Short mmCIF file of C-alpha atoms in Angstrom, two decimals:
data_model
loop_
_atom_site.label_atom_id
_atom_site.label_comp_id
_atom_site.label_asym_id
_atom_site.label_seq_id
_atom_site.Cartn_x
_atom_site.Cartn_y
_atom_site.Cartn_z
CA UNK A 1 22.80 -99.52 53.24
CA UNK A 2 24.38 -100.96 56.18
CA UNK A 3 22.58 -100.57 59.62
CA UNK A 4 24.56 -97.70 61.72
CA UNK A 5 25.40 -98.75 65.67
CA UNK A 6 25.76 -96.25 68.69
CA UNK A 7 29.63 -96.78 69.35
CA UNK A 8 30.77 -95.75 72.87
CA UNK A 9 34.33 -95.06 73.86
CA UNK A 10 34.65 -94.67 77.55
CA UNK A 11 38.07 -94.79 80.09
CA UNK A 12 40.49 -92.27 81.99
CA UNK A 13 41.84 -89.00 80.76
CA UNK A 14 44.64 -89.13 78.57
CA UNK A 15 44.31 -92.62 76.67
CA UNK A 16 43.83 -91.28 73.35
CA UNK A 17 39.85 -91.84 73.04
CA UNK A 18 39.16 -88.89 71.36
CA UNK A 19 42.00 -89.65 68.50
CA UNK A 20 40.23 -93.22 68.09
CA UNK A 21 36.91 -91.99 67.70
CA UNK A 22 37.99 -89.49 65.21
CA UNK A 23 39.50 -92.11 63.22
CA UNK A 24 36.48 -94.36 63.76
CA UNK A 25 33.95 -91.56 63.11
CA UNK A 26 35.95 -90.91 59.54
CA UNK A 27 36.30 -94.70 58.66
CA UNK A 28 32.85 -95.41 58.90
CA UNK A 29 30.94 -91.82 57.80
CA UNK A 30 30.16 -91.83 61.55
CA UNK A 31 28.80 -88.40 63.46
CA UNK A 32 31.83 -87.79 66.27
CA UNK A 33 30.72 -86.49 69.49
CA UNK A 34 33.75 -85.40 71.96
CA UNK A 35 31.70 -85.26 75.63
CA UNK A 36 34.56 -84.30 77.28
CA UNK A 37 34.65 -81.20 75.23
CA UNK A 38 31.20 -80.14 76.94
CA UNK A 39 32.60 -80.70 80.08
CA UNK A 40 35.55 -78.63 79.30
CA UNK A 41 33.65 -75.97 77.94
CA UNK A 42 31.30 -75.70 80.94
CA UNK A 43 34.52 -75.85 83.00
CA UNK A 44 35.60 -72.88 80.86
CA UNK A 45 32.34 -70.52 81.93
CA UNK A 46 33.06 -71.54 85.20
CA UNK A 47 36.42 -70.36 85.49
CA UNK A 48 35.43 -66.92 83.34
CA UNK A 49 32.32 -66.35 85.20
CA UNK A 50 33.80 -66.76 88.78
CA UNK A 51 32.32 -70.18 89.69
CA UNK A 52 35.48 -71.49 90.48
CA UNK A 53 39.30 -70.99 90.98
CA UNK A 54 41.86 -72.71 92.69
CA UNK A 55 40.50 -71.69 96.26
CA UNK A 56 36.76 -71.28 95.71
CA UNK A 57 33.81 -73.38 93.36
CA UNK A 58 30.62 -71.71 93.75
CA UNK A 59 28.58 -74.62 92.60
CA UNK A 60 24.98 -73.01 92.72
CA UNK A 61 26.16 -70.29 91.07
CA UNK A 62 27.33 -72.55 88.31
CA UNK A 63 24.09 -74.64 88.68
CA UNK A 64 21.96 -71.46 87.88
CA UNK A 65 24.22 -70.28 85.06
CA UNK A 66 23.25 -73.73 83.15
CA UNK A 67 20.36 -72.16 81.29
CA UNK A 68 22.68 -69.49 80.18
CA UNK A 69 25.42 -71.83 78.43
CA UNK A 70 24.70 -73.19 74.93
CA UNK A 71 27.02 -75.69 74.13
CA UNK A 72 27.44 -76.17 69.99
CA UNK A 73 29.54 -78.50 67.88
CA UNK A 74 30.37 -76.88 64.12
CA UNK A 75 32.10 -78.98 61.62
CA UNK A 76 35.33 -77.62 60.74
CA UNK A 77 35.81 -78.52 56.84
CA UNK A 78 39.30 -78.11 56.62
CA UNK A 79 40.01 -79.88 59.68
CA UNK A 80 37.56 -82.58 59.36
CA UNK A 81 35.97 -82.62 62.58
CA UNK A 82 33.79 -80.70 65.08
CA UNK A 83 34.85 -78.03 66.99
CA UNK A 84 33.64 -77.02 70.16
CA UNK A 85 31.69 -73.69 70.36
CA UNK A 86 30.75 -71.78 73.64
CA UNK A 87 28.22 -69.32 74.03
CA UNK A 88 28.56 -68.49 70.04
CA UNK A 89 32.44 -68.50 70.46
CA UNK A 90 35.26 -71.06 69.27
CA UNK A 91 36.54 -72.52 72.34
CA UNK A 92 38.55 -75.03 71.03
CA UNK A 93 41.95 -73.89 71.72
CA UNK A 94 41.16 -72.85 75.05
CA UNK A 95 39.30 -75.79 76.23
CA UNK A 96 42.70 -77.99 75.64
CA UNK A 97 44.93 -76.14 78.53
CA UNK A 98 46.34 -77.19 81.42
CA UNK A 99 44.07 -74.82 83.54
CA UNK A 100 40.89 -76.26 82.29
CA UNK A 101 41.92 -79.57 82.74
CA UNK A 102 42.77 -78.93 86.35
CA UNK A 103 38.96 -77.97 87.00
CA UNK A 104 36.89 -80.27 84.30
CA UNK A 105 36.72 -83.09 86.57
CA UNK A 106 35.15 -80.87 89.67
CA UNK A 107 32.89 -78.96 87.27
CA UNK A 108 31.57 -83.04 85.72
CA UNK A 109 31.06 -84.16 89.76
CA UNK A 110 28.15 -81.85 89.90
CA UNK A 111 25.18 -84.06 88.79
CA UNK A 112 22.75 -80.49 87.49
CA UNK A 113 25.78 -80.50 84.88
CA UNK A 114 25.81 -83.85 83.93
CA UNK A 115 21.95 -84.15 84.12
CA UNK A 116 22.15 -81.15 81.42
CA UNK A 117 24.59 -82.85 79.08
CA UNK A 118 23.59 -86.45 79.05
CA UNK A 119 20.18 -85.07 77.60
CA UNK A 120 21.52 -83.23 74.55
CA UNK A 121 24.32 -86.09 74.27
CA UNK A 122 21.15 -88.41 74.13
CA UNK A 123 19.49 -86.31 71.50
CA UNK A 124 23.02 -86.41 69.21
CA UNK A 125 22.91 -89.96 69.62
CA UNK A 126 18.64 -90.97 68.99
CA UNK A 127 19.39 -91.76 65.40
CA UNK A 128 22.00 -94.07 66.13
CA UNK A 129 25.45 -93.98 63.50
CA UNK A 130 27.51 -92.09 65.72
CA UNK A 131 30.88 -92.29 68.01
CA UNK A 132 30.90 -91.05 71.36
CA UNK A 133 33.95 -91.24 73.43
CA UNK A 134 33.63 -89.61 77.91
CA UNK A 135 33.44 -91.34 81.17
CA UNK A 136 30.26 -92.67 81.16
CA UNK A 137 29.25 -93.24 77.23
CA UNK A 138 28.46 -97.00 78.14
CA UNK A 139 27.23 -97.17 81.14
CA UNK A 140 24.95 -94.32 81.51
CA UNK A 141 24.36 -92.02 77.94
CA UNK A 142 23.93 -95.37 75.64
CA UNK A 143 23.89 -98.45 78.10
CA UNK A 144 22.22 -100.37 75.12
CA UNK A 145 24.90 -98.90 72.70
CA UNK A 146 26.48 -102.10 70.10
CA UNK A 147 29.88 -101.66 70.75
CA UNK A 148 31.54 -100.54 74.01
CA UNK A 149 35.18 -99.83 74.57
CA UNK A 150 36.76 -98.98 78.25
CA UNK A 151 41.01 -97.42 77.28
CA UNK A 152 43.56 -97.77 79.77
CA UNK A 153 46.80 -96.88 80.15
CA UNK A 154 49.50 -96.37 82.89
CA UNK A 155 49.20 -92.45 84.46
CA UNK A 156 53.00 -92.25 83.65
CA UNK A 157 52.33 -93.06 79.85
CA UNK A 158 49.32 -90.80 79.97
CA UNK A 159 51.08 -87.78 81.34
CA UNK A 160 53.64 -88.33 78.67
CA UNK A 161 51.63 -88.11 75.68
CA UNK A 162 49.82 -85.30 77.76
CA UNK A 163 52.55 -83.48 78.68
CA UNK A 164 54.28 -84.04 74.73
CA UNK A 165 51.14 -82.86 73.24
CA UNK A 166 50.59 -79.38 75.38
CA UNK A 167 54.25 -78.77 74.55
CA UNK A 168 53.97 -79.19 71.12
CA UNK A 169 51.20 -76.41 71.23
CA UNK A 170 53.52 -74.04 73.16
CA UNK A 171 51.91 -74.57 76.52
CA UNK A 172 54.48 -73.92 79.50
CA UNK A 173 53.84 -76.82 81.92
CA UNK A 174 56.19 -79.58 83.59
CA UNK A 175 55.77 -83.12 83.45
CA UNK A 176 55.59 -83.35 87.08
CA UNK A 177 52.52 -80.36 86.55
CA UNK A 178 50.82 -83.60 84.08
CA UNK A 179 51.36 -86.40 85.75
CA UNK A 180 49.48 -85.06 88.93
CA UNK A 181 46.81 -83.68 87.41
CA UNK A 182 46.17 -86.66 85.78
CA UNK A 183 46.11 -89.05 89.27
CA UNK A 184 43.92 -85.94 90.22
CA UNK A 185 41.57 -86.44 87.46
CA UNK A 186 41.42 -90.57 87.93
CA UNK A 187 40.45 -90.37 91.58
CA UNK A 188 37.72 -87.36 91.39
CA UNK A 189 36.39 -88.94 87.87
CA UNK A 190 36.39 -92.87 89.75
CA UNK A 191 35.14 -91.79 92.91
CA UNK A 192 32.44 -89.25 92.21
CA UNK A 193 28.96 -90.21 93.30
CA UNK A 194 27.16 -89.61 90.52
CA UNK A 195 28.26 -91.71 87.12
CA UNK A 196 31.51 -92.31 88.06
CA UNK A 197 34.29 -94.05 85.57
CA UNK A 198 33.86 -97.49 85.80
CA UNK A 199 33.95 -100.17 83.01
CA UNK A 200 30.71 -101.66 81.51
CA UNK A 201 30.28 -105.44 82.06
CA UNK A 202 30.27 -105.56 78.42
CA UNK A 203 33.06 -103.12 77.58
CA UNK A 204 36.29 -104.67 75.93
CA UNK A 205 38.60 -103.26 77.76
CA UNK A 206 41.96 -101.94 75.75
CA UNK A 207 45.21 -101.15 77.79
CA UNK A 208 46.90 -98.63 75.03
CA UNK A 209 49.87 -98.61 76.97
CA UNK A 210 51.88 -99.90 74.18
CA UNK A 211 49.91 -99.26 71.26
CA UNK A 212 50.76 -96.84 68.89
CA UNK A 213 47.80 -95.22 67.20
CA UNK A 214 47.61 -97.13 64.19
CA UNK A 215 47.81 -100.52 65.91
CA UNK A 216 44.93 -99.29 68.45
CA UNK A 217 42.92 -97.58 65.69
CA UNK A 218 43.13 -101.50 63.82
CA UNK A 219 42.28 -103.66 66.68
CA UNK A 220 38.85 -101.57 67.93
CA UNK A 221 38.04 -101.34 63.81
CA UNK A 222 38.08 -105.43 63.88
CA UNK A 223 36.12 -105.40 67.24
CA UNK A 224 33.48 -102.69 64.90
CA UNK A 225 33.04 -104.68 61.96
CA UNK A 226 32.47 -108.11 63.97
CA UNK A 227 29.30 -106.18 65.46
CA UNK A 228 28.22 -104.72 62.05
CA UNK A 229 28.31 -108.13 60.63
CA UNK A 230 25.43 -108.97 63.22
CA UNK A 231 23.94 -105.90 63.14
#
């Protein structure tokens, strides 16, 4: 059998990363860890537990709460992936609105959160054969991971497919609603002090901008098998 590589998919919100490392995670028999779902869902206790609104983020509160979330991923047969489970509940759905997303990127600043999730994303990863896409996959979670890719895109083309895919699920939001979020979410997620976004200096950096998904999904598969090959 084939020796199995840590495969880390970092870059901004909204360039399709967890969509490649689905199709990655399928191609190869590969586990498929989603970070940004963790974040989401610990943005999603916040917000039901009073830790933060749109005026207010009560960040020791939150900090103290951490013992109190359990974060779980449970395969989902008929969809053919994880879903993301909070507390015992299917949070999926909910983790994917606008509302969350507009908080994710405060709740990830605080470094007791992150400190909390890099160790169980570490402990998903320790036996290696898996595909992990965040902000900080390469750089901090796996920094000696095989294969590193940093996605790009414009924020205009990213608050397209962003806004196209929450109206598609029936969500009531504007593109104008998208598109700042998303420049929201760059400059907290780039300028935070602890593990902010920034590009490996042995990422391969992909700019999906006009990529479709197949095309994308092709290219990083070459880039995989090159570094099985010398695996």
């Amino acid at each position: 059998m084939s020796k199995k590589i840590t495969i880390a998919i970092d870059g901004f919100s909204s360039t399709g990363k967890s969509t490649l490392a689905k199709q990655l995670a399928k191609q190869l028999g590969y586990i498929y860890v989603d970070t940004g779902a963790m974040y989401r869902a610990v943005a999603l206790y916040a917000m039901k537990n009073g830790c933060i609104s749109l005026h207010h983020f009560d960040k020791e509160k939150l900090i103290n709460s951490l013992p109190l979330i359990q974060l779980e991923f449970v395969f989902n047969a008929a969809l053919g992936f994880a879903e993301m489970y909070l507390n015992g509940t299917n949070v999926e759905e909910e983790i994917r609105t606008i509302e969350v997303s507009n908080f994710v990127s405060k709740v990830a600043e605080v470094s007791e959160v992150r400190a909390k999730l890099v160790e169980q994303q570490q402990e998903m990863g320790k036996n290696k054969g898996i595909v992990m896409d965040g902000r900080d996959i390469g750089t901090v979670v796996f920094p000696d991971a095989a294969l590193k890719i940093f996605m790009t895109a414009g924020a205009e083309t990213r608050a397209q497919r962003r806004f196209d895919e929450l109206q598609q699920k029936g969500d009531s939001v504007t593109y104008e609603e998208v598109l700042k979020n998303v420049e929201e979410r760059d400059y907290i997620d780039t300028h935070r002090e602890d593990s902010p976004l920034v590009m490996a200096n042995d990422a391969i950096e992909i700019d999906n901008s006009y990529l479709n998904r197949q095309e994308q999904f092709d290219v990083v598969l070459e880039l995989v098998n090159e570094v099985l090959k010398t695996a």
